[in-house]
CSV table of C-alpha atoms in Angstrom, one decimal:
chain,number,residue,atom,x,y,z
A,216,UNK,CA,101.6,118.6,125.7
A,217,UNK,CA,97.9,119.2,124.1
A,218,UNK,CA,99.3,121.5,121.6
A,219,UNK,CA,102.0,119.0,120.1
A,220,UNK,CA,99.3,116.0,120.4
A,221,UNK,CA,97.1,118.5,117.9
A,222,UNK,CA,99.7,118.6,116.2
A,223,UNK,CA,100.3,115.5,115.6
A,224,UNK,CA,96.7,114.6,115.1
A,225,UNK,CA,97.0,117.2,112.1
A,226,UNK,CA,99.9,116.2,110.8
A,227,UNK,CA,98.4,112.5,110.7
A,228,UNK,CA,95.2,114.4,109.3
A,229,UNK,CA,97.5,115.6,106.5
A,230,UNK,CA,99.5,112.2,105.4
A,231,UNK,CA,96.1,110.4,105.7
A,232,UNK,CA,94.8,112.5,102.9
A,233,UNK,CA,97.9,112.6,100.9
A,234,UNK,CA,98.0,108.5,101.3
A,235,UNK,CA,94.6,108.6,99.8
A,236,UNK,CA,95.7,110.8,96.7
A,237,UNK,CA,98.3,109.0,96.3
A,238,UNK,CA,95.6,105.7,96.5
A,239,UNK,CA,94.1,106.9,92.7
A,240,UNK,CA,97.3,105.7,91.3
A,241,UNK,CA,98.3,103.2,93.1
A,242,UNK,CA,94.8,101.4,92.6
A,243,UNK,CA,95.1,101.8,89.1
A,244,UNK,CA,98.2,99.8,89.0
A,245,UNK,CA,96.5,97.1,91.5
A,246,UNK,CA,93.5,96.6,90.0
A,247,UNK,CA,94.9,96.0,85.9
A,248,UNK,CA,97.5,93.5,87.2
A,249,UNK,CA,94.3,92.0,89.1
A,250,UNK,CA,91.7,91.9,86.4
A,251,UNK,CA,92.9,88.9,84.7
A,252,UNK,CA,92.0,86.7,87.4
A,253,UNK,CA,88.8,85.2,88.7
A,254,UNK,CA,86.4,87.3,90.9
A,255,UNK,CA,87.5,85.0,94.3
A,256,UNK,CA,91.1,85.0,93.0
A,257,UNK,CA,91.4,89.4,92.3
A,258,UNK,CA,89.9,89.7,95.8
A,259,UNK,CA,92.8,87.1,97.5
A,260,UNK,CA,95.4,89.3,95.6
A,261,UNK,CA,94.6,92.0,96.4
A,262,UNK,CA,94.5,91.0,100.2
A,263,UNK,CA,97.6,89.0,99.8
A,264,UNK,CA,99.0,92.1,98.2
A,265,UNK,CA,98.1,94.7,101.1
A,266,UNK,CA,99.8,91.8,103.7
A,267,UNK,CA,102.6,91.9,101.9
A,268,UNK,CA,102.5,95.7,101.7
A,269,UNK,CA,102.2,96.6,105.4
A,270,UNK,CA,105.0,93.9,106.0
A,271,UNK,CA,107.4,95.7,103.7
A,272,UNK,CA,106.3,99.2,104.4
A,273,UNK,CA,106.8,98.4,107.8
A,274,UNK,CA,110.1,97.3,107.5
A,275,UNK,CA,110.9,100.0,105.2
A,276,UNK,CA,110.0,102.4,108.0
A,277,UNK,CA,112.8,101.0,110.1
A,278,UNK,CA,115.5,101.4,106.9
A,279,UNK,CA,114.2,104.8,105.9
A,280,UNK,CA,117.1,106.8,106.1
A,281,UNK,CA,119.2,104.1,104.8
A,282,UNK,CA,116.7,103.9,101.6
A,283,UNK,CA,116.5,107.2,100.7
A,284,UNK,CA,120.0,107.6,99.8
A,285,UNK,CA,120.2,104.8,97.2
A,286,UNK,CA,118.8,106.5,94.2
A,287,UNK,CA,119.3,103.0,92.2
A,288,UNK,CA,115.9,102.1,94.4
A,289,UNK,CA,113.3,104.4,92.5
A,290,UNK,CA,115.1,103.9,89.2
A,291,UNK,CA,114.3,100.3,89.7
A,292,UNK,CA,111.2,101.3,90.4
A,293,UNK,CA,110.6,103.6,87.7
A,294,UNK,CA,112.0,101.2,85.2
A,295,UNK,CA,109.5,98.5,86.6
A,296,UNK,CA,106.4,100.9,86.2
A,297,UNK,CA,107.3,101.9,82.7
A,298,UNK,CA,107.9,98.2,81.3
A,299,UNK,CA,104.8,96.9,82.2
A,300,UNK,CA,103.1,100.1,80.7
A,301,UNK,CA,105.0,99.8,77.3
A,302,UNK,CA,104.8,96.3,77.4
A,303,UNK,CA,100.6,95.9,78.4
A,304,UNK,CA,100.3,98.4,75.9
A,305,UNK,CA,102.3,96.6,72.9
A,306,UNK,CA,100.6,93.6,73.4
A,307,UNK,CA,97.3,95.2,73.3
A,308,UNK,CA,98.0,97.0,70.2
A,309,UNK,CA,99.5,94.3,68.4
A,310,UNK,CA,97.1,91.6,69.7
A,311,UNK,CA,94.0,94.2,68.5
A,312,UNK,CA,95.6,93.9,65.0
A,313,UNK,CA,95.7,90.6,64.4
A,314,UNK,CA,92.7,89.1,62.5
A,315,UNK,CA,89.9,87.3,64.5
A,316,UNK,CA,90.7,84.2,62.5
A,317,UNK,CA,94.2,84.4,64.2
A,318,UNK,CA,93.6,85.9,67.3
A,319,UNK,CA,94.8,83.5,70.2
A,320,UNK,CA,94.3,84.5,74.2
A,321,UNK,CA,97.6,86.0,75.4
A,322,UNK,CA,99.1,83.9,78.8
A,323,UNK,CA,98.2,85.6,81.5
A,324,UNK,CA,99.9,85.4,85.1
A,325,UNK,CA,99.0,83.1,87.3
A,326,UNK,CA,98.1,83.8,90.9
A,327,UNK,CA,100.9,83.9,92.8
A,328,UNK,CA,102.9,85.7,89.8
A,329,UNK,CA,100.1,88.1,89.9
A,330,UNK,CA,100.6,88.8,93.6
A,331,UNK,CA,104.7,88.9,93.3
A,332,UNK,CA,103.3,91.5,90.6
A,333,UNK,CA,101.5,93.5,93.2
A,334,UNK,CA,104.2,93.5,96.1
A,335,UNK,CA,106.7,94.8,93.4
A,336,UNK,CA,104.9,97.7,92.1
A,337,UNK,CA,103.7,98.6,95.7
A,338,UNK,CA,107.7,98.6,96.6
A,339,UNK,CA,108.0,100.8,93.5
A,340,UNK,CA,105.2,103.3,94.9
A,341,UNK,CA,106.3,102.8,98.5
A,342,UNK,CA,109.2,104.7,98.5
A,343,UNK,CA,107.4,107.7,97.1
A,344,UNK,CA,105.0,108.1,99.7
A,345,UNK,CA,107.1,107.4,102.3
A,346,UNK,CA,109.5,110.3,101.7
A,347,UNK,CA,106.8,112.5,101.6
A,348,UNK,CA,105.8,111.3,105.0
A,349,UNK,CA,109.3,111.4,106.5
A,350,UNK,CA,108.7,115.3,104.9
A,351,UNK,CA,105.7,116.1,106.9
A,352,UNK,CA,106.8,113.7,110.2
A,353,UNK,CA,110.4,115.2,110.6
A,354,UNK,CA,108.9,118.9,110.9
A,355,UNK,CA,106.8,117.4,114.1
A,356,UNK,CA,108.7,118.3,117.7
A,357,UNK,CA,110.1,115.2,118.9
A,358,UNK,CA,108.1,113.3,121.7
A,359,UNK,CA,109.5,110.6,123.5
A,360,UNK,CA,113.1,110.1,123.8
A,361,UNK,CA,113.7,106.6,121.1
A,362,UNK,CA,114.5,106.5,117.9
A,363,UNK,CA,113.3,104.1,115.7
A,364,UNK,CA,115.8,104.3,112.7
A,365,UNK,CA,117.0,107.1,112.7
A,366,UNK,CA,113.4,108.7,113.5
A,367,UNK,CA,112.3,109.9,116.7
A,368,UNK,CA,109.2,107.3,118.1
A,369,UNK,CA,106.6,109.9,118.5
A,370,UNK,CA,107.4,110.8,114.4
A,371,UNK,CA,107.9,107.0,113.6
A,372,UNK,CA,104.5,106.2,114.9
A,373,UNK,CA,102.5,109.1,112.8
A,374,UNK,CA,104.5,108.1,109.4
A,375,UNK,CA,103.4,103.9,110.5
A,376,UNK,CA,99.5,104.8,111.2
A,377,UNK,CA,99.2,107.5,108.0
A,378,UNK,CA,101.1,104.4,105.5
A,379,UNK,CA,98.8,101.3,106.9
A,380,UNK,CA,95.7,104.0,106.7
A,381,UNK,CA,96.6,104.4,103.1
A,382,UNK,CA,97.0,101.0,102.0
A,383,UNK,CA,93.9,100.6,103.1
A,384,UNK,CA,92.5,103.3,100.9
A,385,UNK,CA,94.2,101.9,98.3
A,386,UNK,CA,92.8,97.8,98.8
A,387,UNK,CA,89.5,99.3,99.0
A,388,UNK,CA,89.9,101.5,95.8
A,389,UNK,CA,91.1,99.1,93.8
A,390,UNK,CA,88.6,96.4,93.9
A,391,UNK,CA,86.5,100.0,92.5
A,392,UNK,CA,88.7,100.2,89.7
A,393,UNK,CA,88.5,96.6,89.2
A,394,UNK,CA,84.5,96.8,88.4
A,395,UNK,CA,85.0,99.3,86.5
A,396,UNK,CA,87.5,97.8,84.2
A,397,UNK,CA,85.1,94.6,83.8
A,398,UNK,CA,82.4,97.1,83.0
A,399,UNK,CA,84.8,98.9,80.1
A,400,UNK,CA,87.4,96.8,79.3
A,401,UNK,CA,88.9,99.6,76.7
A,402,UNK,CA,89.6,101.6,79.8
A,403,UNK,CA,92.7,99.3,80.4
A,404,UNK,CA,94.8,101.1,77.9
A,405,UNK,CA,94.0,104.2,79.7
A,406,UNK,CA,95.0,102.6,82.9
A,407,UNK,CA,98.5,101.5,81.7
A,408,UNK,CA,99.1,104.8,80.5
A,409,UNK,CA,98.4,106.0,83.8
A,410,UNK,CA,100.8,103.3,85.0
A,411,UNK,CA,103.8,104.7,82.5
A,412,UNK,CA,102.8,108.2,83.8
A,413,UNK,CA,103.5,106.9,87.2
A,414,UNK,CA,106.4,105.9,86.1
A,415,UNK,CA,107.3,108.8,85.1
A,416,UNK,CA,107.1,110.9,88.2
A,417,UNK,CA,109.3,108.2,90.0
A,418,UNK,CA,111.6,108.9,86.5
A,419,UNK,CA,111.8,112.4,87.9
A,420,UNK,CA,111.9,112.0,91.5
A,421,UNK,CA,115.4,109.6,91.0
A,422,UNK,CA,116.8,112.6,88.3
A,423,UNK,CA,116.6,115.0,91.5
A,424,UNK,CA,118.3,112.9,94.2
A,425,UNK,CA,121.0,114.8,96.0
A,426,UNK,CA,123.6,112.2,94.7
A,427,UNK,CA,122.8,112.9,90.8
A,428,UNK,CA,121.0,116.4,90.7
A,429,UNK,CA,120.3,116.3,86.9
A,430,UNK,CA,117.1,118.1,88.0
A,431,UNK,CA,117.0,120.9,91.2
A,432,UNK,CA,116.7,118.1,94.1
A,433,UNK,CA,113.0,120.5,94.7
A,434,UNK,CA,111.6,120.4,91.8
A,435,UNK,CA,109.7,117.0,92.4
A,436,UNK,CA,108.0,118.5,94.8
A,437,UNK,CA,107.4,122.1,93.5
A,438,UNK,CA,103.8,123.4,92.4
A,439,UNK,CA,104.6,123.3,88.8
A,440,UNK,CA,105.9,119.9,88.8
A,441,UNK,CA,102.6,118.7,91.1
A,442,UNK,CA,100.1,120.1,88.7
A,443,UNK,CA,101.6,119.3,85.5
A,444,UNK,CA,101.4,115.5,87.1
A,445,UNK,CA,97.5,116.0,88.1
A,446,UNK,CA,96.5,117.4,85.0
A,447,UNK,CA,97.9,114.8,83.1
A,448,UNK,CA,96.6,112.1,85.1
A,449,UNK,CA,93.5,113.7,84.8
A,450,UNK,CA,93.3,114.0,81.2
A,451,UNK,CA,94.4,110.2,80.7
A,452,UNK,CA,91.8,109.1,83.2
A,453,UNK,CA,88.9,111.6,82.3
A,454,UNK,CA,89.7,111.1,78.7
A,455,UNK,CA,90.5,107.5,78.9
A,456,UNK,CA,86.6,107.1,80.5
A,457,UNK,CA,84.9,108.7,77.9
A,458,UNK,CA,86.5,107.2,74.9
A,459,UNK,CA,85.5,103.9,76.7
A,460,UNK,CA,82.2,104.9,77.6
A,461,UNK,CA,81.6,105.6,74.0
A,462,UNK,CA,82.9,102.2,72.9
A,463,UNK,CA,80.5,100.6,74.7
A,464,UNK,CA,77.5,102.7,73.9
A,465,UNK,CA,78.6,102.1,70.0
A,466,UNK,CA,78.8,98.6,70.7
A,467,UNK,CA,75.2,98.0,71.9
């Protein structure tokens, strides 16, 4: 019995510090649909947001292997993660190029639209995570003898603990993001495009699902794939910091 409780204290180990990779992105996301609101009102999103989150994630839990066969799910999700890139970014561009005589302040969301905006693109990175955490829990020896759909209990609790975990990482990281955004506000063109590259992975993730296979159902989650996603992320982030860095500096 202590060797499969280290187990699972490992195993929990592990999905608590994939949650919190997964957190970079995931704040990113949070914190640009956020910034638009006042200081009091981003920090009551962001918490409404997180509610909302463990409510559905829980819930989600319960559905899991109901969910992962509907592919339409993460295309849904992928579509959602790449309008709001394309569309963030076309408004920026375009608004950027009209002259100052012109220039009028584009609506913004209000607050609860905001937070409706939060709950979807948590949904949209929900599913992600949570597959990887079914992964890692299902390779656990079963303890306990309930199921909790479809999921043995002992597995069921690991996967719950590891997901709330990680949206807390990811409430707490995006307030970070959100300062730093005030700070350089031309680093929210780098953040959509690291919402669109988001996007993107989900993009691939649905072309591998058993029921299309346009791409090997591994491939999502092979090393190539994995660092061809981290280097890019890191070269939009990295790169995206220092061209707004040097904005600012050019400004004063």
């Amino acid at each position: 019995m202590d060797a499969i409780l280290l187990e699972y204290a490992w195993v929990l180990v592990v999905l608590i510090v994939l949650e919190g990779l997964l957190a970079t992105d995931n704040a990113v996301v949070m914190a640009v649909m956020v910034k638009h609101l006042p200081k009091p009102q981003q920090k009551k999103a962001l918490f409404y947001g997180l509610v909302g989150a463990f409510v559905f994630r829980f819930a989600a839990l319960f559905m899991i292997t109901f969910l992962v066969n509907i592919w339409q799910i993460q295309a849904l999700g992928a579509a959602y993660l790449l309008i709001i890139s394309i569309k963030n970014i076309y408004d920026k561009v375009t608004h950027s190029q009209k002259s100052d005589t012109n220039k009028k302040p584009r609506k913004q969301s209000g607050f609860w639209m905001t937070v409706l905006k939060v709950e979807l693109a948590d949904i949209a990175f929900a599913l992600d995570s949570m597959l990887a955490a079914v992964a890692l829990a299902v390779t656990l020896p079963e303890l306990g003898d309930f199921h909790i759909g479809g999921i043995n209990g002992g597995q069921f609790v690991v996967m719950l603990l590891g997901g709330m975990i990680g949206l807390i990482m990811i409430r707490f990281a995006a307030r970070q993001f959100v300062v730093l955004l005030e700070k350089y506000p031309t680093l929210e063109t780098a953040a959509f495009l690291i919402v669109g590259w988001v996007g993107v992975k989900l993009v691939v993730l649905t072309l591998a699902h058993p029921a299309l296979q346009i791409l090997p159902e591994a491939f999502p989650h092979s090393t190539a794939w994995k660092s061809i996603f981290w280097i890019v992320l890191l070269i939009l982030a990295v790169g995206g910091y220092v061209l707004a860095v040097t904005k600012s500096r050019m400004k004063k």
